[in-house]
Tab-separated table of C-alpha atoms in Angstrom:
chain	number	residue	atom	x	y	z
A	51	UNK	CA	51.548	-152.480	-217.106
A	52	UNK	CA	49.291	-154.110	-215.870
A	53	UNK	CA	49.519	-153.785	-211.967
A	54	UNK	CA	49.332	-157.827	-210.269
A	55	UNK	CA	46.312	-158.327	-208.569
A	56	UNK	CA	45.759	-160.951	-205.298
A	57	UNK	CA	42.574	-162.693	-203.753
A	58	UNK	CA	41.790	-161.802	-201.053
A	59	UNK	CA	38.154	-162.781	-199.260
A	60	UNK	CA	36.373	-160.417	-197.341
A	61	UNK	CA	32.919	-160.123	-195.380
A	62	UNK	CA	30.759	-156.816	-196.540
A	63	UNK	CA	27.537	-155.951	-195.214
A	64	UNK	CA	24.661	-156.059	-198.113
A	65	UNK	CA	24.700	-152.399	-198.292
A	66	UNK	CA	28.095	-152.051	-198.942
A	67	UNK	CA	27.625	-154.989	-201.578
A	68	UNK	CA	24.724	-153.122	-203.272
A	69	UNK	CA	27.144	-149.771	-203.313
A	70	UNK	CA	30.009	-151.895	-205.239
A	71	UNK	CA	27.390	-153.297	-207.226
A	72	UNK	CA	26.198	-150.012	-208.228
A	73	UNK	CA	29.033	-148.168	-209.133
A	74	UNK	CA	30.091	-151.380	-211.055
A	75	UNK	CA	27.395	-151.079	-212.959
A	76	UNK	CA	27.366	-147.215	-213.601
A	77	UNK	CA	30.975	-147.318	-214.514
A	78	UNK	CA	30.977	-150.412	-216.839
A	79	UNK	CA	33.099	-152.625	-214.871
A	80	UNK	CA	33.421	-156.302	-215.309
A	81	UNK	CA	34.656	-157.208	-211.823
A	82	UNK	CA	33.948	-156.254	-208.477
A	83	UNK	CA	37.280	-155.648	-208.087
A	84	UNK	CA	37.487	-152.809	-210.220
A	85	UNK	CA	34.449	-151.547	-208.994
A	86	UNK	CA	36.098	-151.572	-205.216
A	87	UNK	CA	39.735	-150.033	-206.539
A	88	UNK	CA	37.402	-146.836	-208.268
A	89	UNK	CA	35.912	-146.477	-204.485
A	90	UNK	CA	39.194	-146.238	-203.096
A	91	UNK	CA	40.500	-144.363	-205.753
A	92	UNK	CA	37.462	-141.614	-205.509
A	93	UNK	CA	38.200	-141.494	-201.501
A	94	UNK	CA	41.861	-140.704	-201.695
A	95	UNK	CA	40.790	-138.140	-204.579
A	96	UNK	CA	38.215	-136.466	-201.990
A	97	UNK	CA	40.931	-136.576	-199.076
A	98	UNK	CA	43.355	-135.175	-201.145
A	99	UNK	CA	40.642	-132.380	-202.364
A	100	UNK	CA	39.896	-132.202	-198.850
A	101	UNK	CA	43.492	-131.032	-198.060
A	102	UNK	CA	44.087	-129.133	-200.696
A	103	UNK	CA	40.571	-126.678	-199.595
A	104	UNK	CA	41.957	-126.944	-195.907
A	105	UNK	CA	45.669	-125.688	-196.812
A	106	UNK	CA	44.185	-122.943	-199.339
A	107	UNK	CA	41.929	-121.997	-196.411
A	108	UNK	CA	44.251	-122.371	-194.004
A	109	UNK	CA	46.361	-119.812	-196.273
A	110	UNK	CA	43.970	-117.331	-196.710
A	111	UNK	CA	43.330	-117.036	-192.839
A	112	UNK	CA	46.687	-116.162	-192.666
A	113	UNK	CA	46.826	-113.514	-195.212
A	114	UNK	CA	43.893	-111.878	-194.358
A	115	UNK	CA	45.689	-111.639	-190.461
A	116	UNK	CA	48.362	-110.539	-191.718
A	117	UNK	CA	46.886	-107.755	-193.929
A	118	UNK	CA	44.159	-106.462	-191.563
A	119	UNK	CA	45.337	-108.199	-188.286
A	120	UNK	CA	47.068	-105.019	-186.520
A	121	UNK	CA	44.738	-102.761	-187.785
A	122	UNK	CA	41.506	-105.240	-186.417
A	123	UNK	CA	43.486	-105.228	-183.109
A	124	UNK	CA	44.154	-101.835	-182.919
A	125	UNK	CA	40.528	-101.055	-183.124
A	126	UNK	CA	39.195	-103.649	-181.303
A	127	UNK	CA	41.341	-102.485	-178.347
A	128	UNK	CA	40.783	-99.169	-178.369
A	129	UNK	CA	37.474	-99.583	-179.291
A	130	UNK	CA	36.490	-101.453	-176.289
A	131	UNK	CA	38.137	-99.737	-173.676
A	132	UNK	CA	37.853	-96.576	-174.890
A	133	UNK	CA	34.343	-97.355	-175.650
A	134	UNK	CA	33.730	-98.578	-171.587
A	135	UNK	CA	35.943	-95.269	-170.214
A	136	UNK	CA	33.658	-92.840	-172.012
A	137	UNK	CA	30.788	-94.220	-171.317
A	138	UNK	CA	31.801	-94.154	-167.596
A	139	UNK	CA	32.778	-91.092	-168.065
A	140	UNK	CA	29.300	-89.847	-169.267
A	141	UNK	CA	27.254	-91.318	-166.771
A	142	UNK	CA	29.165	-89.655	-164.100
A	143	UNK	CA	29.578	-86.304	-165.564
A	144	UNK	CA	25.864	-86.480	-166.465
A	145	UNK	CA	24.765	-87.489	-162.449
A	146	UNK	CA	27.155	-84.404	-161.432
A	147	UNK	CA	25.477	-81.758	-163.903
A	148	UNK	CA	22.042	-83.093	-162.716
A	149	UNK	CA	23.501	-82.883	-158.746
A	150	UNK	CA	24.158	-79.676	-159.352
A	151	UNK	CA	21.280	-78.352	-161.497
A	152	UNK	CA	23.467	-77.531	-164.176
A	153	UNK	CA	21.801	-76.733	-167.474
A	154	UNK	CA	23.895	-74.711	-170.077
A	155	UNK	CA	27.173	-75.618	-170.585
A	156	UNK	CA	30.376	-74.484	-171.802
A	157	UNK	CA	32.114	-77.169	-175.017
A	158	UNK	CA	35.711	-77.330	-175.182
A	159	UNK	CA	35.822	-75.497	-178.611
A	160	UNK	CA	34.541	-72.602	-176.693
A	161	UNK	CA	36.676	-72.923	-173.853
A	162	UNK	CA	39.019	-75.188	-172.446
A	163	UNK	CA	40.321	-74.487	-168.503
A	164	UNK	CA	44.320	-76.068	-168.116
A	165	UNK	CA	43.542	-79.420	-166.684
A	166	UNK	CA	41.848	-80.657	-169.831
A	167	UNK	CA	44.865	-79.633	-171.916
A	168	UNK	CA	47.042	-80.855	-169.384
A	169	UNK	CA	44.838	-84.651	-169.568
A	170	UNK	CA	45.370	-84.265	-173.283
A	171	UNK	CA	49.245	-83.564	-173.172
A	172	UNK	CA	49.378	-86.945	-170.924
A	173	UNK	CA	47.431	-88.777	-172.878
A	174	UNK	CA	49.345	-88.172	-176.205
A	175	UNK	CA	52.443	-88.698	-174.230
A	176	UNK	CA	51.107	-91.751	-172.695
A	177	UNK	CA	50.838	-92.986	-176.333
A	178	UNK	CA	54.166	-92.036	-177.929
A	179	UNK	CA	55.787	-93.129	-174.777
A	180	UNK	CA	53.531	-96.466	-175.964
A	181	UNK	CA	54.837	-96.740	-179.373
A	182	UNK	CA	58.338	-95.886	-178.557
A	183	UNK	CA	58.553	-99.021	-176.078
A	184	UNK	CA	56.378	-100.926	-178.700
A	185	UNK	CA	59.105	-99.898	-181.717
A	186	UNK	CA	61.948	-101.037	-179.002
A	187	UNK	CA	60.756	-104.759	-178.310
A	188	UNK	CA	60.245	-105.227	-182.189
A	189	UNK	CA	63.878	-104.706	-182.750
A	190	UNK	CA	64.506	-106.299	-179.809
A	191	UNK	CA	62.289	-109.291	-181.377
A	192	UNK	CA	64.287	-109.124	-184.709
A	193	UNK	CA	67.682	-110.003	-183.110
A	194	UNK	CA	67.364	-113.469	-182.478
A	195	UNK	CA	70.825	-115.469	-183.410
A	196	UNK	CA	74.162	-114.283	-183.857
A	197	UNK	CA	74.023	-113.628	-187.943
A	198	UNK	CA	71.002	-111.224	-187.358
A	199	UNK	CA	73.296	-109.628	-184.599
A	200	UNK	CA	76.017	-108.446	-187.352
A	201	UNK	CA	76.826	-104.638	-186.005
A	202	UNK	CA	75.634	-104.778	-182.029
A	203	UNK	CA	77.528	-105.389	-179.610
A	204	UNK	CA	77.675	-108.892	-177.728
A	205	UNK	CA	75.525	-107.827	-174.866
A	206	UNK	CA	72.692	-107.068	-177.312
A	207	UNK	CA	72.389	-110.645	-178.309
A	208	UNK	CA	71.897	-111.991	-175.375
A	209	UNK	CA	68.768	-110.269	-174.843
């Protein structure tokens, strides 16, 4: 069934008229109206394609973030802070060695003083504590509604 058409008077620039004439000739349309409708359909199709491409890009970004985002954040945090701290310590130790005139050193694989062992243990404990706190936070965030909290004491739901 053919769609009903209406007459409408419009004013166009010469460039727009030339473009419509070009579309009319290239596609073999009998009227200017058919050419204008073709231009509108093409514009809508391109808009739809752009929306699909945008949706695909957003979904891809989401999937990439979900699959490697956590690892990237951990690496970024660790390398940023640890790298800066390590470089500061190296600079300070270099200065101490120069000031004390120390030319030969003993590495930790040869001998490790109790203070270094203590420091390593503290760092391990801090990391373990952080992991426990993080897991606890994630568990608390999972309980968001009463239906999700089935089996938990009531005071846990209110947190």
